[in-house]
Coordinates of C-alpha atoms in Angstrom, one line a residue:
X1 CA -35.7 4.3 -27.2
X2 CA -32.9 6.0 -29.8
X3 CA -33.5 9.5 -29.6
X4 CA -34.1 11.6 -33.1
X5 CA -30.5 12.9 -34.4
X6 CA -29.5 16.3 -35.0
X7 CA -28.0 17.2 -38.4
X8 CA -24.9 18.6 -39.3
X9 CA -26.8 21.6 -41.4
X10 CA -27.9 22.7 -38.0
X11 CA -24.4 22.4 -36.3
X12 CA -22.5 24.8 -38.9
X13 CA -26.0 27.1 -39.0
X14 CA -25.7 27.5 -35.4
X15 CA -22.0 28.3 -35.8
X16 CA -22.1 30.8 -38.5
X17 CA -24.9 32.6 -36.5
X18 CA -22.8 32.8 -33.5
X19 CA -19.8 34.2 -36.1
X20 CA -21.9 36.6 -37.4
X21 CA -22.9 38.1 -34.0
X22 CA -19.9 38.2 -32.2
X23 CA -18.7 40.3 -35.6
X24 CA -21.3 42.4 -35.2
X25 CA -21.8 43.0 -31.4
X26 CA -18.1 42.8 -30.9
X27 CA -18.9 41.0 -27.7
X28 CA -16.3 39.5 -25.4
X29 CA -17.1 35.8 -23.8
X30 CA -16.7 36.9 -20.3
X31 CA -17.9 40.3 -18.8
X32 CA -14.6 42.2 -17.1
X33 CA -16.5 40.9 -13.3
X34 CA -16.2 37.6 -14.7
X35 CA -12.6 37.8 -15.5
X36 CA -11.8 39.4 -12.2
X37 CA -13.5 36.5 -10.6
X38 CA -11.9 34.0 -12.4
X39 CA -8.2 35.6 -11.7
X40 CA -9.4 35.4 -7.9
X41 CA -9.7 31.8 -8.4
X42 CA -6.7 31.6 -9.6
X43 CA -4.6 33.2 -7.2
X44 CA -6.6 31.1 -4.5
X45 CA -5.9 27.9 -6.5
X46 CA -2.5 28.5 -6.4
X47 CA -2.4 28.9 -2.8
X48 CA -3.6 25.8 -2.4
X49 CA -1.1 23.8 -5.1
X50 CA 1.4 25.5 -2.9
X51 CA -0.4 24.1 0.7
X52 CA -0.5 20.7 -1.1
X53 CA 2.9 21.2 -2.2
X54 CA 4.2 21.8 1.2
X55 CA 2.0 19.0 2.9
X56 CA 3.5 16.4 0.4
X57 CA 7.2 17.5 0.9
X58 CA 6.5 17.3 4.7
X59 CA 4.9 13.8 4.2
X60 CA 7.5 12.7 2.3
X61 CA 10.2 13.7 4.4
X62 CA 8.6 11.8 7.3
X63 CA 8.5 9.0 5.2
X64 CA 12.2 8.7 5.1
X65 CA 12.0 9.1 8.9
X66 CA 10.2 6.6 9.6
X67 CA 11.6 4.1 6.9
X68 CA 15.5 4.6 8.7
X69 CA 13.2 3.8 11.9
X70 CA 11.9 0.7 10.1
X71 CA 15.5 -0.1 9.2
X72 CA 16.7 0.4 12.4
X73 CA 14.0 -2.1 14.2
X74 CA 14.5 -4.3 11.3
X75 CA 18.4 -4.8 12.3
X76 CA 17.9 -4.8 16.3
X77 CA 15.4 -8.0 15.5
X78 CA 18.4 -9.7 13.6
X79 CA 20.3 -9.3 16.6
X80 CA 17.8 -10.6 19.5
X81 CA 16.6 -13.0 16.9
X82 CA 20.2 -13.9 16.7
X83 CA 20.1 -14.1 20.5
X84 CA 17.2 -16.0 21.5
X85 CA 18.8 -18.5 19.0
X86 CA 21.6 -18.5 21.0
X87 CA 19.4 -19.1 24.2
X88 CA 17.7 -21.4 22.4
X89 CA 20.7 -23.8 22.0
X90 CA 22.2 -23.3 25.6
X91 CA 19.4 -24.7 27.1
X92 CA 19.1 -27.7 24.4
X93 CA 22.9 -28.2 25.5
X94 CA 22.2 -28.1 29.1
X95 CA 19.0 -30.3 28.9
X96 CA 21.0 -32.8 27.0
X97 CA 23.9 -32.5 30.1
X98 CA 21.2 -33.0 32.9
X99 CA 20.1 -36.1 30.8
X100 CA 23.3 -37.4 31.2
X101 CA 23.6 -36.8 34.5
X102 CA 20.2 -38.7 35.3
X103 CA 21.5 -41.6 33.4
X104 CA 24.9 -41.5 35.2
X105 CA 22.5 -41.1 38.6
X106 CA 20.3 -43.9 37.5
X107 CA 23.4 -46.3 36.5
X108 CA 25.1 -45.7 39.9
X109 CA 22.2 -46.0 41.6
X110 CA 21.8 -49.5 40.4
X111 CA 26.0 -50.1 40.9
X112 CA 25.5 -49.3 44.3
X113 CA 22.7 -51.8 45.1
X114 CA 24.3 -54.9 43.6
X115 CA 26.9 -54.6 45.4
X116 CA 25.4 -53.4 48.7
X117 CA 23.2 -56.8 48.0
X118 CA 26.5 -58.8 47.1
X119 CA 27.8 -57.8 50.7
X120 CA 24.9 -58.5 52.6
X121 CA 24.8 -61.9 51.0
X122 CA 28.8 -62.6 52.1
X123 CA 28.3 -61.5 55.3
X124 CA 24.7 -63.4 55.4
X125 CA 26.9 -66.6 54.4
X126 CA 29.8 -66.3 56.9
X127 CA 27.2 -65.3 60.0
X128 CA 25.1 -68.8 58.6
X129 CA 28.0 -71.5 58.4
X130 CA 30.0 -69.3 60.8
X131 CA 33.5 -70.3 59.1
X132 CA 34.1 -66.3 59.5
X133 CA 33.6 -66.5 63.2
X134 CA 36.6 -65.2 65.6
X135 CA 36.4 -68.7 67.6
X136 CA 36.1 -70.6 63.8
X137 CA 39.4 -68.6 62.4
X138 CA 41.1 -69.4 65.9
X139 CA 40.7 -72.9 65.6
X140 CA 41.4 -73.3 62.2
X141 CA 44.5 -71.5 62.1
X142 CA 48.0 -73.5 62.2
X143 CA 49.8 -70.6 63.9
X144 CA 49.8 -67.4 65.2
X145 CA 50.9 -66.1 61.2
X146 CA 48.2 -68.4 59.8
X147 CA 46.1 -66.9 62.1
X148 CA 46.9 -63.4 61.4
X149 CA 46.8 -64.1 58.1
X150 CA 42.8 -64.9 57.8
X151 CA 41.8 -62.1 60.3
X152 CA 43.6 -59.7 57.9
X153 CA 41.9 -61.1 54.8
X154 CA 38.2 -60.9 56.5
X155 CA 39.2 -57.5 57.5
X156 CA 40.1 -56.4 53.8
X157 CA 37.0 -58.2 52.1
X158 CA 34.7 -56.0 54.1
X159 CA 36.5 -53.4 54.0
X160 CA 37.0 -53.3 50.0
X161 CA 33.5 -54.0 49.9
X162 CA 33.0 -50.7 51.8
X163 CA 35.1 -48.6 50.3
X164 CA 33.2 -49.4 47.4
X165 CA 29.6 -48.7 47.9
X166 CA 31.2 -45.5 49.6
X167 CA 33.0 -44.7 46.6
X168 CA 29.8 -45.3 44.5
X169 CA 27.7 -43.2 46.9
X170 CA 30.3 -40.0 46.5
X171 CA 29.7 -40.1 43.3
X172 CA 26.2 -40.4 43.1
X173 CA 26.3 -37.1 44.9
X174 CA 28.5 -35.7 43.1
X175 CA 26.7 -36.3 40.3
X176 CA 23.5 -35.2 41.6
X177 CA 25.1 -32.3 42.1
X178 CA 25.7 -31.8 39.1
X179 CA 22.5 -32.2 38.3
X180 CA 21.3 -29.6 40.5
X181 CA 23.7 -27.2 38.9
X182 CA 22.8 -27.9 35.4
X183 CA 19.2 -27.1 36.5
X184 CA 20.0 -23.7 37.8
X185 CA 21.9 -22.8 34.9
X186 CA 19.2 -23.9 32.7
X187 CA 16.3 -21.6 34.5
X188 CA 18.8 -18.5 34.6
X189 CA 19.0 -19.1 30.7
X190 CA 15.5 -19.5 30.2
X191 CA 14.9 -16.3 32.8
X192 CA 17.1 -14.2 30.4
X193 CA 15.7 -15.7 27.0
X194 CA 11.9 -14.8 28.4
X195 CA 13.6 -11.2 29.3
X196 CA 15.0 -11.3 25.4
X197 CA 11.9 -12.6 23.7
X198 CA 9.6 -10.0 25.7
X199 CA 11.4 -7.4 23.8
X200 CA 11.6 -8.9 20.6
X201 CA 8.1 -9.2 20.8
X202 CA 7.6 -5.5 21.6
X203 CA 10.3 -4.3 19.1
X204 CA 7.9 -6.5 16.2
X205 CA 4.9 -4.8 17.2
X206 CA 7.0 -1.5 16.8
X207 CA 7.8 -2.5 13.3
X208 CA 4.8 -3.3 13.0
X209 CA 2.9 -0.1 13.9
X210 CA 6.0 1.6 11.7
X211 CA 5.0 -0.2 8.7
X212 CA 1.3 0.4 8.8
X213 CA 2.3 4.3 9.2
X214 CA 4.3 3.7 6.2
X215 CA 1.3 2.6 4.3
X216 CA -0.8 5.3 5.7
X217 CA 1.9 8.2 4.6
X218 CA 2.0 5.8 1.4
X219 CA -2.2 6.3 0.5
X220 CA -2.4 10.2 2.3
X221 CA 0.6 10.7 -0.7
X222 CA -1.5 9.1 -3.1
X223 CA -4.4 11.3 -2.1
X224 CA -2.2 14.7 -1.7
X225 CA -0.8 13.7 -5.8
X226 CA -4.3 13.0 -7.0
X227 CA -5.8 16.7 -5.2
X228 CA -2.6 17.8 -6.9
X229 CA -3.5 16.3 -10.2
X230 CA -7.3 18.1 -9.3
X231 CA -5.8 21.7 -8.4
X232 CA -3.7 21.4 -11.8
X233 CA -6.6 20.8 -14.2
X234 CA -8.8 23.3 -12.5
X235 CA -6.0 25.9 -12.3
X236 CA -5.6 24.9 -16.4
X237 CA -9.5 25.3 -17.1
X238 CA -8.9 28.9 -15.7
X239 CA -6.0 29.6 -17.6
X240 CA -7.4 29.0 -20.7
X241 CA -10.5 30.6 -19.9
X242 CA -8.5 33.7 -19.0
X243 CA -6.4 33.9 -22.2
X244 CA -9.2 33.1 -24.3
X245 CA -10.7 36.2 -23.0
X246 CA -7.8 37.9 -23.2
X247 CA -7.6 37.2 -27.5
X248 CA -10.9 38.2 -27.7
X249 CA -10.1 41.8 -26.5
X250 CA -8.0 42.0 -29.5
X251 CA -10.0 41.9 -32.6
X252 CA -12.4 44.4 -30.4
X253 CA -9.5 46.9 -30.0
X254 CA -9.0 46.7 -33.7
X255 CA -12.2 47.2 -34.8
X256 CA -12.7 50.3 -32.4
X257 CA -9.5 51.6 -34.3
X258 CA -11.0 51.5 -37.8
X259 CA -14.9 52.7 -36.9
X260 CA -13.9 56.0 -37.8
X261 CA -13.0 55.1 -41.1
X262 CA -15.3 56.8 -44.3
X263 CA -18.1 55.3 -46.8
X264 CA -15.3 53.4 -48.7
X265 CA -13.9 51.8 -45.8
X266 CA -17.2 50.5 -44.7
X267 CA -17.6 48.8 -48.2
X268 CA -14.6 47.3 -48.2
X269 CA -15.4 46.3 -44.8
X270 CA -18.6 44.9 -46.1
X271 CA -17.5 43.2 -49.3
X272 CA -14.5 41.8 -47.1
X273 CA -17.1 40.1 -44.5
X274 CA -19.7 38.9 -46.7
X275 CA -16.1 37.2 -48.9
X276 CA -15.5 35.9 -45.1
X277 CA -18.8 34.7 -44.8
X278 CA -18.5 32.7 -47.9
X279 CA -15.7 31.2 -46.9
X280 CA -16.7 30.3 -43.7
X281 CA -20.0 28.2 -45.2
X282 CA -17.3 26.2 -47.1
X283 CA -15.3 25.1 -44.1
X284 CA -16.5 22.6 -41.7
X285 CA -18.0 24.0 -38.3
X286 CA -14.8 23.3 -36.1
X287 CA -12.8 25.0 -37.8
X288 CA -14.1 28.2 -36.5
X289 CA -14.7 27.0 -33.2
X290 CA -12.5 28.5 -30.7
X291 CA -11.8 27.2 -27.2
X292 CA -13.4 29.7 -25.4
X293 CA -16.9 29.4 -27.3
X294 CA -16.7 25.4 -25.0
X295 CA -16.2 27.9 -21.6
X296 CA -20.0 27.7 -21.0
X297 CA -21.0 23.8 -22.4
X298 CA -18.0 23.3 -19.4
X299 CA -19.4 25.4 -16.9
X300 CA -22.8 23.8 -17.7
X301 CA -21.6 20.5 -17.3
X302 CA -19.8 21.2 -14.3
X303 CA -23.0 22.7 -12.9
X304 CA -24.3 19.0 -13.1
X305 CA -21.4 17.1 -11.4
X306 CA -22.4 15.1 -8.8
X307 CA -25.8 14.1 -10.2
X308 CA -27.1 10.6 -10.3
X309 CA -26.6 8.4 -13.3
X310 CA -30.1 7.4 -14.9
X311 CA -29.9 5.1 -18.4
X312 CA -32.1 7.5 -20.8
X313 CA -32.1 10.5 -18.8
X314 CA -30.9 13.7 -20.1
X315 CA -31.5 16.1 -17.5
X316 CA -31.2 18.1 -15.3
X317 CA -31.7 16.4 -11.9
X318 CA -29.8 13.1 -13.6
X319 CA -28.2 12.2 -16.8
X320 CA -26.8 8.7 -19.1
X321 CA -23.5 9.9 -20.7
X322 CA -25.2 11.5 -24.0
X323 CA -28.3 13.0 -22.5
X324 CA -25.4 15.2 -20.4
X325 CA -23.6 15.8 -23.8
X326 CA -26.7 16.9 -25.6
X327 CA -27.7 18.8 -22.0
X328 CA -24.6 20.7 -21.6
X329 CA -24.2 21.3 -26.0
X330 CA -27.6 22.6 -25.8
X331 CA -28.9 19.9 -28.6
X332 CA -31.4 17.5 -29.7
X333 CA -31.0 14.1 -27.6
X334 CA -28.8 11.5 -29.3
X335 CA -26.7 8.4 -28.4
X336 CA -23.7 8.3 -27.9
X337 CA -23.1 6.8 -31.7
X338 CA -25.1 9.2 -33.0
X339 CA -23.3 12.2 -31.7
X340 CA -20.4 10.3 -32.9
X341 CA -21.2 10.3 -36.6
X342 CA -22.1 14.1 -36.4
X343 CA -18.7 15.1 -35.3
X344 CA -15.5 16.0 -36.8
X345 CA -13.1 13.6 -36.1
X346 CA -9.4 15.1 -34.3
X347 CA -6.8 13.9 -33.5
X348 CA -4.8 13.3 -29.4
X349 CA -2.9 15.9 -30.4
X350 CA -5.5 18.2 -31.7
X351 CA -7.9 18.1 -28.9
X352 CA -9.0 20.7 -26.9
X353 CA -11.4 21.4 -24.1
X354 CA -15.2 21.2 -25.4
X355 CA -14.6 18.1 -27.6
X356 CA -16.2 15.1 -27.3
X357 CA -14.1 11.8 -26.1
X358 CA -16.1 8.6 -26.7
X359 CA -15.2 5.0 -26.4
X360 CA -16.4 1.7 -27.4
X361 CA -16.7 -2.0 -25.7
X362 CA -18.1 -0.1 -22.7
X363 CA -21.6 -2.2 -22.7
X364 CA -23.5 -4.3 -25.2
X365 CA -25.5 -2.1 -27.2
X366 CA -25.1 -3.2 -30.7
X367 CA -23.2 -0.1 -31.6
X368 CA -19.7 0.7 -32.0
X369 CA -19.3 3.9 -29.6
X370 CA -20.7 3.1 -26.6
X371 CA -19.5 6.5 -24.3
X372 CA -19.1 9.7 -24.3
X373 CA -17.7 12.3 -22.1
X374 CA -16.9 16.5 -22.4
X375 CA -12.9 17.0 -22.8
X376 CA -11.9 19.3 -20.8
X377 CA -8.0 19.5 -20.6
X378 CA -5.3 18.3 -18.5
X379 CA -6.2 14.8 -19.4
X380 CA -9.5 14.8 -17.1
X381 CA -13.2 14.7 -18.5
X382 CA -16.4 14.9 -17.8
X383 CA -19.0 12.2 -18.0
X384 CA -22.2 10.8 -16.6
X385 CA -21.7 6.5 -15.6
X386 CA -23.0 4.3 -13.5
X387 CA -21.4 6.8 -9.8
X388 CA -23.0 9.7 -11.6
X389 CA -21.5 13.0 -13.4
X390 CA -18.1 13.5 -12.3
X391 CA -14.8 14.7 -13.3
X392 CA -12.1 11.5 -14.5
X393 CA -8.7 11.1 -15.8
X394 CA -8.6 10.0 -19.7
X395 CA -5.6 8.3 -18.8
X396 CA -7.1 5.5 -16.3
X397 CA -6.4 1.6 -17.7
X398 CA -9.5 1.1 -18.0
X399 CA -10.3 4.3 -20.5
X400 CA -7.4 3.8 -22.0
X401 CA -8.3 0.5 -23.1
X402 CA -11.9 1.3 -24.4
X403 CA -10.8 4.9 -25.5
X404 CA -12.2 5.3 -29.5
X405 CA -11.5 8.5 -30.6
X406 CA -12.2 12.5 -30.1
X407 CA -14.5 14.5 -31.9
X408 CA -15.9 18.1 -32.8
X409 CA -19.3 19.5 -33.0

């Protein structure tokens, strides 16, 4: 249900009553305590910028360690990779020699055989038909040459024959040894390539390790810039709270000055703040707002951070985004619309902390402005949605994009 709308009659009544007693108590916002408290806060939130400071330099700085490290791995894996590549084609070489070799093996193997089978198959013949006899080449012979002459050739035919498979069978071994050699090579390569690719292996888990550090350092910097960011705004918040207190010691000091002043001066006096009076019920109610009249609507609303988001609730043990508005402001409940067409429009520039942000396109609600958070400098705000009332960044994407405009009660 839409909740009944305050007007803006009661938004410049309230103001002009809050004028008109801080004229006449001469009140500061903050009580001296107060002030004393804040500056402790200050001085302790600047000793921790300067922890985070330090932290982040020191991160940083092993960063750059630890990426030369990473460089450094990166280059010694070139150079095994480079290696084992290396390896890699030695023992392609030498399986491609021992190949050879078996062939060479295999096709003297099969040399040797024909003609150890030719041989037997001579000798087979002459022992059959014994023409190769001692008593047969005796006979036959014409002479003693003649006779000489056919011992000799028998003698050479087996002997070539011989000398042959001999010859063969040298080199069969010789080529086996080969073999054998070509073998022993190849384990001692593949001995010293297991050696090489056992510490490639560990040198890429190394880099490995390195590089998830790297992302680690990487998100703890994130997180030491965004506390950073956090410290800043808080340590600005103060700051403004301080010097706002410390302008509204001046018109006080002034006005002690002229108390002692006689009958006429109190008429002028008079005359002089009922003409300001006047003036101030024809101006619009920001105007005379000052910054440090929004110091307790942001301590109120920081009271509530952390508490759950509720669609409709409006406080104080959970909030929607204009119940914490209207909570914190002190007002009648409105949407976040309606609080929208009750302010004074400013501009970026103009902000300050205490004014209203809102955006649209947020969720379907058939109004235009559909958010609404507390500005409260340093580009971070204060708003109830849907992970409950906590403190956000104007400048995210995504309020970026559905960011409307600023406004003034």
């Amino acid at each position: 249900m839409k909740a009944k709308k305050f007007t803006g009659k009661r938004i410049l009544a309230a103001a002009l009553a809050f004028s008109i007693t801080a004229a006449a108590s001469v009140c500061p916002i903050f009580a001296a305590d107060d002030v004393d408290s804040l500056k402790a806060k200050q001085d302790s939130l600047a000793q921790q910028q300067q922890q985070n400071s330090s932290q982040l330099a020191s991160l940083r700085q092993n960063e750059a360690e630890k990426s030369t490290y990473a460089s450094t791995l990166k280059a010694q894996l070139a150079t095994i990779e480079e290696q084992v590549n290396n390896y890699n084609n030695q023992i392609t070489d030498l399986d491609l020699q021992a190949q050879k070799a078996e062939t060479e093996i295999a096709a003297t193997e099969k040399q040797i055989k024909a003609d150890t089978t030719k041989l037997k198959e001579r000798l087979c013949a002459l022992y059959k038909s014994g023409g190769a006899g001692n008593l047969q080449i005796l006979l036959s012979s014409k002479d003693l040459a003649d006779l000489a002459d056919k011992s000799e050739a028998v003698s050479m035919v087996t002997a070539h024959d011989t000398d042959l498979i001999n010859r063969l069978k040298s080199e069969k071994q010789a080529v086996q040894a080969k073999e054998v050699s070509i073998k022993q090579q190849r384990q001692q390569v593949e001995s010293i390539k297991a050696d090489v690719s056992a510490k490639q292996q560990q040198l890429t888990d190394t880099l490995s390790e390195t590089n998830q550090f790297l992302q680690n350092i990487g998100q703890q910097e994130i997180n030491l810039q965004t506390q950073g960011s956090t410290l800043e705004a808080q340590a600005a918040k103060i700051s403004t709270a301080i010097d706002s207190w410390s302008q509204s010691q001046k018109p006080q000091s002034s006005q002690t000055s002229n108390s002692g002043s006689g009958s006429g001066s109190s008429a002028e006096n008079s005359s002089q703040s009922s003409s300001s009076s006047n003036n101030s019920s024809n101006s619009s109610s920001s105007s005379n707002e000052s910054p440090s009249s929004f110091s307790s609507v942001i301590g109120k609303a920081e009271s509530a951070l952390g508490k759950p988001y509720v669609m409709g609730a409006a406080g104080p043990d959970a909030f929607d985004c204009s119940g914490l508005v209207c909570w914190a402001f002190g007002i009648g409940r409105a949407t976040a619309q309606g609080l929208y067409n009750e302010c004074s429009k400013v501009s970026v520039s103009e902000r300050q902390p205490g004014d209203l942000i809102f955006f649209s396109g947020t969720y379907d609600c058939g109004e235009t402005v559909t958010h609404v958070g507390i500005y409260i400098g340093s580009n971070t705000m204060i708003d109830a949605e849907d992970g409950g009332v906590s403190e956000c960044s104007t400048e995210s994407s995504y309020n970026l994009q559905h960011f409307y405009a600023y406004g003034r009660l």
